[in-house]
Every structure is written in structure tokens, then in C-alpha cells.
Amino acid sequence: LIAQLTAPVRWTYIVRNTLSVVRLPDRMPIEVDAVSIAGSTNAWGHTVDLTLSRPGDLQHLQPNSSGPRAIEVTINGYVWTALVESYGRRRQVSNEGRPEFGVTVEGRSRTALLASPYAPARTKVTSEERSVAQLVDEELASTGYTADYDTVDWLVPAGAWYYDGTPPLEAISRLAEASGAVVQSDPEDLVLRIVPRYPASPWAWTTTTPDHVVQDDIVVADSLQVRSAPLYDAV
């Protein structure tokens, strides 16, 4: 946990954002009008959508003989990398009679190369006792990716871990699910993080100091939805 965040109460908050997009690895600049980055706890990677300022830049982002192109997006000093996997084009005539062109590209975290359709489906049966962290490392051997395993670990008996027709990322997700953990892609580096779904156990939330505090003064609107559930406290 980190120190609580407090902000001065003002009538107006002004934020000046900085944005840059480059192609990897040659760092060719790509001019964009808009960027959208999304992710969730249940998704192993993030998605990136770009609206190109110059439709001609699309040729620089299309796949080559090595596969899909990679990009780096930097917003206010925070870095995300992604593979460009698809694109869309829009053409229309403006109210003034001028032709207008728009191109959008979409992509996912570079860890997508560990999943279908890029990574081959494999078959495996363990012949020796391994920890879960070791099994994850074995899935990433010789791929150029590494794992940051930061959750419950235990020994898996020989023969207990097996699969058929499974790419590496799916196998790692199954290992994480066994302990209630989730798989997350590092925003910038070729690293998979296997972490608990919640940094602090829900049982301890009432006594845990939050990472950040959002003051009521800067909240424009909020909502609350209550739902009923069985009062289970043990299984």
C-alpha cells in the first residue's frame, strides 16, 4: 500500500496531457488524433485503439513477413506497448463537399503472441514434481517472455499437470485460476504477471488502508446498487 492521495479543492481542474505513438523497434513516429486503452482484471492483456491523423501511416503498421507490427504509446510518461492486429477505414463527403478519410487501428498487448492464433497448441504431461511457479516458467521457456509470479505457490505431483492442444497463455491462465489468481500483461515489457485477484483479501477490507482516497468534493456523480446474496461465510 502507498500513501493516501489528497488533492486541493478547486472549482476548476486543468489537465495537460502529453501523448506520443511510435512503431517498434525502429521508433518511427505515428501521428494520431485519438487513443483509447482498456483493460480489466479478467483480461490477460489490454486493448489499444488508435485514430490516425495521416491515413497514409497505415502502410507502416500493416504486418510484414515477421508478423504483426508493434507500437509504443506514451501518455503522461506512462508506457503501453501493443501489437497492431486489425484496422478500419472510413470515407465520407463533408457538408462542404470535401472528401474525408479516417483510419482506425486496433491491437492487443504483445503477450498476444503467446495465445491463439500466433502460438502453436501444445501437449504436455509433467513427469516430475514442480511448483506452480516453475510450471509457469516452463511455459515461457525460449519465448522471450518472462513471468512475475506473486501469488500462492505449491508443489504439483508428477503427472498431475497435463493438457492437450493448448497454447502457452491458456495453460498459464489455468495455473493461475487454480489459486484464484489472475494473469496480467505488463503494460510495457514482455512480462506476464500472475497476481492475486485482490491485493488485499476482501475479508480485511474494513481494516485495510486504501492506496488512494478520492475526495467527495471532486466527485460530480456517483451511484450505488445493492443486491442480495446468500450469507455464506464458509465452505
mmCIF file of C-alpha atoms in Angstrom:
data_model
loop_
_atom_site.group_PDB
_atom_site.id
_atom_site.type_symbol
_atom_site.label_atom_id
_atom_site.label_comp_id
_atom_site.label_asym_id
_atom_site.label_seq_id
_atom_site.Cartn_x
_atom_site.Cartn_y
_atom_site.Cartn_z
ATOM 1 C CA LEU A 1 0.000 0.000 0.000
ATOM 2 C CA ILE A 2 1.146 3.562 -0.652
ATOM 3 C CA ALA A 3 0.414 6.903 0.952
ATOM 4 C CA GLN A 4 -3.081 8.297 0.641
ATOM 5 C CA LEU A 5 -3.714 10.757 -2.155
ATOM 6 C CA THR A 6 -5.174 14.144 -1.289
ATOM 7 C CA ALA A 7 -5.951 16.932 -3.723
ATOM 8 C CA PRO A 8 -6.783 20.593 -3.150
ATOM 9 C CA VAL A 9 -10.423 21.503 -3.647
ATOM 10 C CA ARG A 10 -10.804 23.805 -6.652
ATOM 11 C CA TRP A 11 -13.662 24.985 -8.847
ATOM 12 C CA THR A 12 -11.748 24.007 -11.981
ATOM 13 C CA TYR A 13 -9.113 21.345 -12.649
ATOM 14 C CA ILE A 14 -6.926 21.756 -15.742
ATOM 15 C CA VAL A 15 -5.019 18.734 -17.063
ATOM 16 C CA ARG A 16 -2.496 18.989 -19.900
ATOM 17 C CA ASN A 17 -1.783 15.572 -21.340
ATOM 18 C CA THR A 18 1.218 14.531 -23.403
ATOM 19 C CA LEU A 19 0.907 11.772 -25.987
ATOM 20 C CA SER A 20 3.258 10.051 -28.398
ATOM 21 C CA VAL A 21 2.991 6.895 -30.520
ATOM 22 C CA VAL A 22 5.914 5.159 -32.232
ATOM 23 C CA ARG A 23 6.359 1.948 -34.151
ATOM 24 C CA LEU A 24 8.695 -0.635 -32.650
ATOM 25 C CA PRO A 25 11.536 -1.409 -32.860
ATOM 26 C CA ASP A 26 12.626 1.445 -35.180
ATOM 27 C CA ARG A 27 10.613 4.066 -33.227
ATOM 28 C CA MET A 28 9.051 5.604 -36.330
ATOM 29 C CA PRO A 29 6.616 8.349 -35.158
ATOM 30 C CA ILE A 30 2.922 7.723 -35.827
ATOM 31 C CA GLU A 31 0.650 10.772 -35.718
ATOM 32 C CA VAL A 32 -2.726 10.118 -34.050
ATOM 33 C CA ASP A 33 -5.855 12.124 -33.278
ATOM 34 C CA ALA A 34 -7.151 9.851 -30.519
ATOM 35 C CA VAL A 35 -6.062 6.893 -28.390
ATOM 36 C CA SER A 36 -8.162 4.531 -26.294
ATOM 37 C CA ILE A 37 -6.598 1.946 -23.946
ATOM 38 C CA ALA A 38 -8.737 -0.511 -21.993
ATOM 39 C CA GLY A 39 -8.135 -3.445 -19.685
ATOM 40 C CA SER A 40 -9.768 -5.401 -16.893
ATOM 41 C CA THR A 41 -8.922 -7.821 -14.125
ATOM 42 C CA ASN A 42 -10.440 -10.718 -16.061
ATOM 43 C CA ALA A 43 -8.456 -9.997 -19.242
ATOM 44 C CA TRP A 44 -4.822 -11.069 -19.518
ATOM 45 C CA GLY A 45 -3.984 -8.068 -21.699
ATOM 46 C CA HIS A 46 -5.046 -4.562 -22.657
ATOM 47 C CA THR A 47 -6.522 -3.329 -25.924
ATOM 48 C CA VAL A 48 -5.357 -0.237 -27.808
ATOM 49 C CA ASP A 49 -7.377 1.702 -30.403
ATOM 50 C CA LEU A 50 -5.814 4.495 -32.457
ATOM 51 C CA THR A 51 -7.298 7.044 -34.831
ATOM 52 C CA LEU A 52 -4.590 8.009 -37.288
ATOM 53 C CA SER A 53 -4.022 11.648 -38.182
ATOM 54 C CA ARG A 54 -2.494 10.628 -41.511
ATOM 55 C CA PRO A 55 -4.283 7.717 -43.209
ATOM 56 C CA GLY A 56 -1.088 7.015 -45.134
ATOM 57 C CA ASP A 57 0.579 5.887 -41.891
ATOM 58 C CA LEU A 58 -1.472 2.701 -42.095
ATOM 59 C CA GLN A 59 1.084 1.211 -44.512
ATOM 60 C CA HIS A 60 3.704 1.490 -41.760
ATOM 61 C CA LEU A 61 1.559 -0.513 -39.326
ATOM 62 C CA GLN A 62 0.493 -3.380 -41.554
ATOM 63 C CA PRO A 63 2.078 -6.799 -40.866
ATOM 64 C CA ASN A 64 5.241 -7.914 -42.629
ATOM 65 C CA SER A 65 6.999 -11.260 -43.021
ATOM 66 C CA SER A 66 7.823 -11.257 -39.285
ATOM 67 C CA GLY A 67 4.189 -10.914 -38.230
ATOM 68 C CA PRO A 68 2.115 -8.065 -36.782
ATOM 69 C CA ARG A 69 3.711 -4.700 -36.103
ATOM 70 C CA ALA A 70 4.308 -3.467 -32.576
ATOM 71 C CA ILE A 71 3.667 0.046 -31.290
ATOM 72 C CA GLU A 72 4.510 2.007 -28.149
ATOM 73 C CA VAL A 73 2.058 4.526 -26.702
ATOM 74 C CA THR A 74 3.263 7.005 -24.067
ATOM 75 C CA ILE A 75 0.687 9.079 -22.183
ATOM 76 C CA ASN A 76 1.913 11.460 -19.496
ATOM 77 C CA GLY A 77 5.031 9.340 -19.056
ATOM 78 C CA TYR A 78 3.159 6.019 -18.751
ATOM 79 C CA VAL A 79 4.028 3.483 -21.449
ATOM 80 C CA TRP A 80 1.922 0.785 -23.127
ATOM 81 C CA THR A 81 3.011 -1.500 -25.936
ATOM 82 C CA ALA A 82 0.760 -3.491 -28.242
ATOM 83 C CA LEU A 83 0.511 -5.482 -31.452
ATOM 84 C CA VAL A 84 -1.489 -3.956 -34.319
ATOM 85 C CA GLU A 85 -3.923 -6.679 -35.369
ATOM 86 C CA SER A 86 -6.698 -5.013 -37.378
ATOM 87 C CA TYR A 87 -7.726 -1.735 -38.956
ATOM 88 C CA GLY A 88 -10.772 0.027 -40.309
ATOM 89 C CA ARG A 89 -11.218 2.750 -42.914
ATOM 90 C CA ARG A 90 -13.999 5.328 -43.270
ATOM 91 C CA ARG A 91 -14.652 7.599 -46.245
ATOM 92 C CA GLN A 92 -17.314 10.285 -46.480
ATOM 93 C CA VAL A 93 -18.094 13.645 -48.025
ATOM 94 C CA SER A 94 -18.262 16.588 -45.634
ATOM 95 C CA ASN A 95 -21.067 19.152 -45.552
ATOM 96 C CA GLU A 96 -18.807 21.427 -47.582
ATOM 97 C CA GLY A 97 -18.427 18.757 -50.276
ATOM 98 C CA ARG A 98 -14.858 17.808 -49.375
ATOM 99 C CA PRO A 99 -13.830 14.116 -49.193
ATOM 100 C CA GLU A 100 -12.809 12.999 -45.697
ATOM 101 C CA PHE A 101 -10.856 9.890 -44.798
ATOM 102 C CA GLY A 102 -10.475 8.228 -41.409
ATOM 103 C CA VAL A 103 -8.402 5.197 -40.396
ATOM 104 C CA THR A 104 -8.504 3.394 -37.059
ATOM 105 C CA VAL A 105 -6.229 0.558 -35.935
ATOM 106 C CA GLU A 106 -6.763 -1.892 -33.104
ATOM 107 C CA GLY A 107 -4.379 -4.071 -31.185
ATOM 108 C CA ARG A 108 -3.656 -6.040 -28.026
ATOM 109 C CA SER A 109 -0.794 -6.499 -25.576
ATOM 110 C CA ARG A 110 2.315 -8.066 -27.069
ATOM 111 C CA THR A 111 1.657 -11.129 -24.922
ATOM 112 C CA ALA A 112 -0.978 -11.996 -27.545
ATOM 113 C CA LEU A 113 1.885 -13.799 -29.306
ATOM 114 C CA LEU A 114 1.570 -16.444 -26.560
ATOM 115 C CA ALA A 115 -2.065 -17.091 -27.433
ATOM 116 C CA SER A 116 -4.016 -18.344 -30.428
ATOM 117 C CA PRO A 117 -3.672 -17.805 -33.376
ATOM 118 C CA TYR A 118 0.023 -16.919 -33.050
ATOM 119 C CA ALA A 119 1.304 -19.536 -30.595
ATOM 120 C CA PRO A 120 1.133 -23.231 -31.506
ATOM 121 C CA ALA A 121 -1.120 -25.517 -29.465
ATOM 122 C CA ARG A 122 0.965 -27.931 -27.396
ATOM 123 C CA THR A 123 0.536 -31.146 -25.442
ATOM 124 C CA LYS A 124 2.190 -31.768 -22.099
ATOM 125 C CA VAL A 125 2.283 -34.163 -19.150
ATOM 126 C CA THR A 126 4.595 -33.451 -16.204
ATOM 127 C CA SER A 127 6.978 -36.268 -15.359
ATOM 128 C CA GLU A 128 8.474 -34.666 -12.233
ATOM 129 C CA GLU A 129 7.241 -32.735 -9.221
ATOM 130 C CA ARG A 130 7.152 -28.995 -9.899
ATOM 131 C CA SER A 131 5.936 -25.865 -8.151
ATOM 132 C CA VAL A 132 3.269 -23.814 -9.907
ATOM 133 C CA ALA A 133 5.785 -21.011 -10.445
ATOM 134 C CA GLN A 134 8.160 -23.491 -12.124
ATOM 135 C CA LEU A 135 5.363 -24.746 -14.379
ATOM 136 C CA VAL A 136 4.662 -21.168 -15.468
ATOM 137 C CA ASP A 137 8.353 -20.597 -16.228
ATOM 138 C CA GLU A 138 8.429 -23.798 -18.302
ATOM 139 C CA GLU A 139 5.546 -22.494 -20.438
ATOM 140 C CA LEU A 140 7.564 -19.358 -21.220
ATOM 141 C CA ALA A 141 10.893 -21.080 -21.896
ATOM 142 C CA SER A 142 12.520 -19.917 -25.155
ATOM 143 C CA THR A 143 9.673 -17.478 -25.912
ATOM 144 C CA GLY A 144 11.451 -14.247 -24.937
ATOM 145 C CA TYR A 145 8.808 -13.614 -22.268
ATOM 146 C CA THR A 146 9.259 -13.907 -18.508
ATOM 147 C CA ALA A 147 6.874 -14.305 -15.569
ATOM 148 C CA ASP A 148 6.469 -12.302 -12.380
ATOM 149 C CA TYR A 149 4.831 -14.877 -10.098
ATOM 150 C CA ASP A 150 3.490 -13.135 -6.991
ATOM 151 C CA THR A 151 0.762 -15.311 -5.504
ATOM 152 C CA VAL A 152 0.234 -18.612 -3.694
ATOM 153 C CA ASP A 153 2.657 -21.346 -4.751
ATOM 154 C CA TRP A 154 2.667 -25.093 -4.031
ATOM 155 C CA LEU A 155 4.126 -28.359 -5.311
ATOM 156 C CA VAL A 156 2.294 -30.209 -8.075
ATOM 157 C CA PRO A 157 2.906 -34.001 -8.122
ATOM 158 C CA ALA A 158 4.308 -35.674 -11.232
ATOM 159 C CA GLY A 159 1.579 -36.424 -13.745
ATOM 160 C CA ALA A 160 -0.968 -34.100 -12.127
ATOM 161 C CA TRP A 161 -0.438 -31.276 -14.645
ATOM 162 C CA TYR A 162 -1.325 -32.119 -18.217
ATOM 163 C CA TYR A 163 -3.094 -30.610 -21.221
ATOM 164 C CA ASP A 164 -3.716 -31.266 -24.890
ATOM 165 C CA GLY A 165 -3.883 -28.744 -27.734
ATOM 166 C CA THR A 166 -3.279 -25.688 -25.538
ATOM 167 C CA PRO A 167 -1.196 -22.551 -26.305
ATOM 168 C CA PRO A 168 1.101 -21.215 -23.542
ATOM 169 C CA LEU A 169 -1.083 -18.313 -22.389
ATOM 170 C CA GLU A 170 -4.135 -20.542 -21.934
ATOM 171 C CA ALA A 171 -2.069 -23.031 -19.927
ATOM 172 C CA ILE A 172 -0.718 -20.258 -17.687
ATOM 173 C CA SER A 173 -4.243 -18.913 -17.145
ATOM 174 C CA ARG A 174 -5.359 -22.358 -15.978
ATOM 175 C CA LEU A 175 -2.471 -22.496 -13.500
ATOM 176 C CA ALA A 176 -3.371 -19.045 -12.153
ATOM 177 C CA GLU A 177 -7.052 -19.941 -11.771
ATOM 178 C CA ALA A 178 -6.122 -22.887 -9.539
ATOM 179 C CA SER A 179 -5.193 -20.450 -6.748
ATOM 180 C CA GLY A 180 -7.779 -17.761 -7.544
ATOM 181 C CA ALA A 181 -5.127 -15.582 -9.183
ATOM 182 C CA VAL A 182 -5.299 -13.639 -12.460
ATOM 183 C CA VAL A 183 -2.890 -13.162 -15.344
ATOM 184 C CA GLN A 184 -1.976 -9.604 -16.314
ATOM 185 C CA SER A 185 0.342 -8.346 -19.041
ATOM 186 C CA ASP A 186 2.947 -5.782 -18.109
ATOM 187 C CA PRO A 187 1.926 -2.583 -19.933
ATOM 188 C CA GLU A 188 5.421 -2.019 -21.342
ATOM 189 C CA ASP A 189 7.654 -5.082 -21.076
ATOM 190 C CA LEU A 190 7.436 -8.702 -22.264
ATOM 191 C CA VAL A 191 6.364 -9.888 -18.820
ATOM 192 C CA LEU A 192 3.329 -11.811 -17.578
ATOM 193 C CA ARG A 193 2.249 -11.068 -14.020
ATOM 194 C CA ILE A 194 0.466 -13.749 -12.024
ATOM 195 C CA VAL A 195 -1.061 -11.931 -9.081
ATOM 196 C CA PRO A 196 -3.946 -12.332 -6.603
ATOM 197 C CA ARG A 197 -7.291 -11.074 -7.868
ATOM 198 C CA TYR A 198 -7.413 -8.661 -4.915
ATOM 199 C CA PRO A 199 -4.214 -7.087 -3.455
ATOM 200 C CA ALA A 200 -5.851 -7.314 -0.016
ATOM 201 C CA SER A 201 -8.288 -10.054 0.978
ATOM 202 C CA PRO A 202 -11.929 -8.895 0.891
ATOM 203 C CA TRP A 203 -12.207 -10.162 4.476
ATOM 204 C CA ALA A 204 -9.716 -7.438 5.503
ATOM 205 C CA TRP A 205 -11.101 -4.516 3.510
ATOM 206 C CA THR A 206 -12.711 -2.830 6.516
ATOM 207 C CA THR A 207 -9.327 -2.554 8.256
ATOM 208 C CA THR A 208 -7.026 -2.086 5.244
ATOM 209 C CA THR A 209 -5.672 1.362 4.427
ATOM 210 C CA PRO A 210 -6.635 2.213 0.817
ATOM 211 C CA ASP A 211 -3.996 3.044 -1.780
ATOM 212 C CA HIS A 212 -5.868 6.189 -2.876
ATOM 213 C CA VAL A 213 -8.635 8.344 -1.484
ATOM 214 C CA VAL A 214 -10.909 10.348 -3.807
ATOM 215 C CA GLN A 215 -12.362 13.368 -2.047
ATOM 216 C CA ASP A 216 -16.116 13.899 -2.192
ATOM 217 C CA ASP A 217 -15.553 17.486 -3.345
ATOM 218 C CA ILE A 218 -14.223 16.402 -6.752
ATOM 219 C CA VAL A 219 -16.879 13.752 -7.457
ATOM 220 C CA VAL A 220 -19.526 15.046 -9.874
ATOM 221 C CA ALA A 221 -21.813 11.996 -9.577
ATOM 222 C CA ASP A 222 -21.860 8.524 -8.086
ATOM 223 C CA SER A 223 -24.299 5.630 -7.874
ATOM 224 C CA LEU A 224 -24.937 2.642 -5.640
ATOM 225 C CA GLN A 225 -26.561 -0.677 -6.499
ATOM 226 C CA VAL A 226 -27.473 -3.161 -3.775
ATOM 227 C CA ARG A 227 -28.109 -6.822 -4.460
ATOM 228 C CA SER A 228 -28.972 -9.718 -2.192
ATOM 229 C CA ALA A 229 -26.773 -12.797 -1.846
ATOM 230 C CA PRO A 230 -26.697 -15.838 0.453
ATOM 231 C CA LEU A 231 -24.858 -15.185 3.706
ATOM 232 C CA TYR A 232 -22.227 -17.875 3.144
ATOM 233 C CA ASP A 233 -19.135 -17.459 5.282
ATOM 234 C CA ALA A 234 -17.558 -20.907 4.894
ATOM 235 C CA VAL A 235 -17.340 -23.862 2.520
#
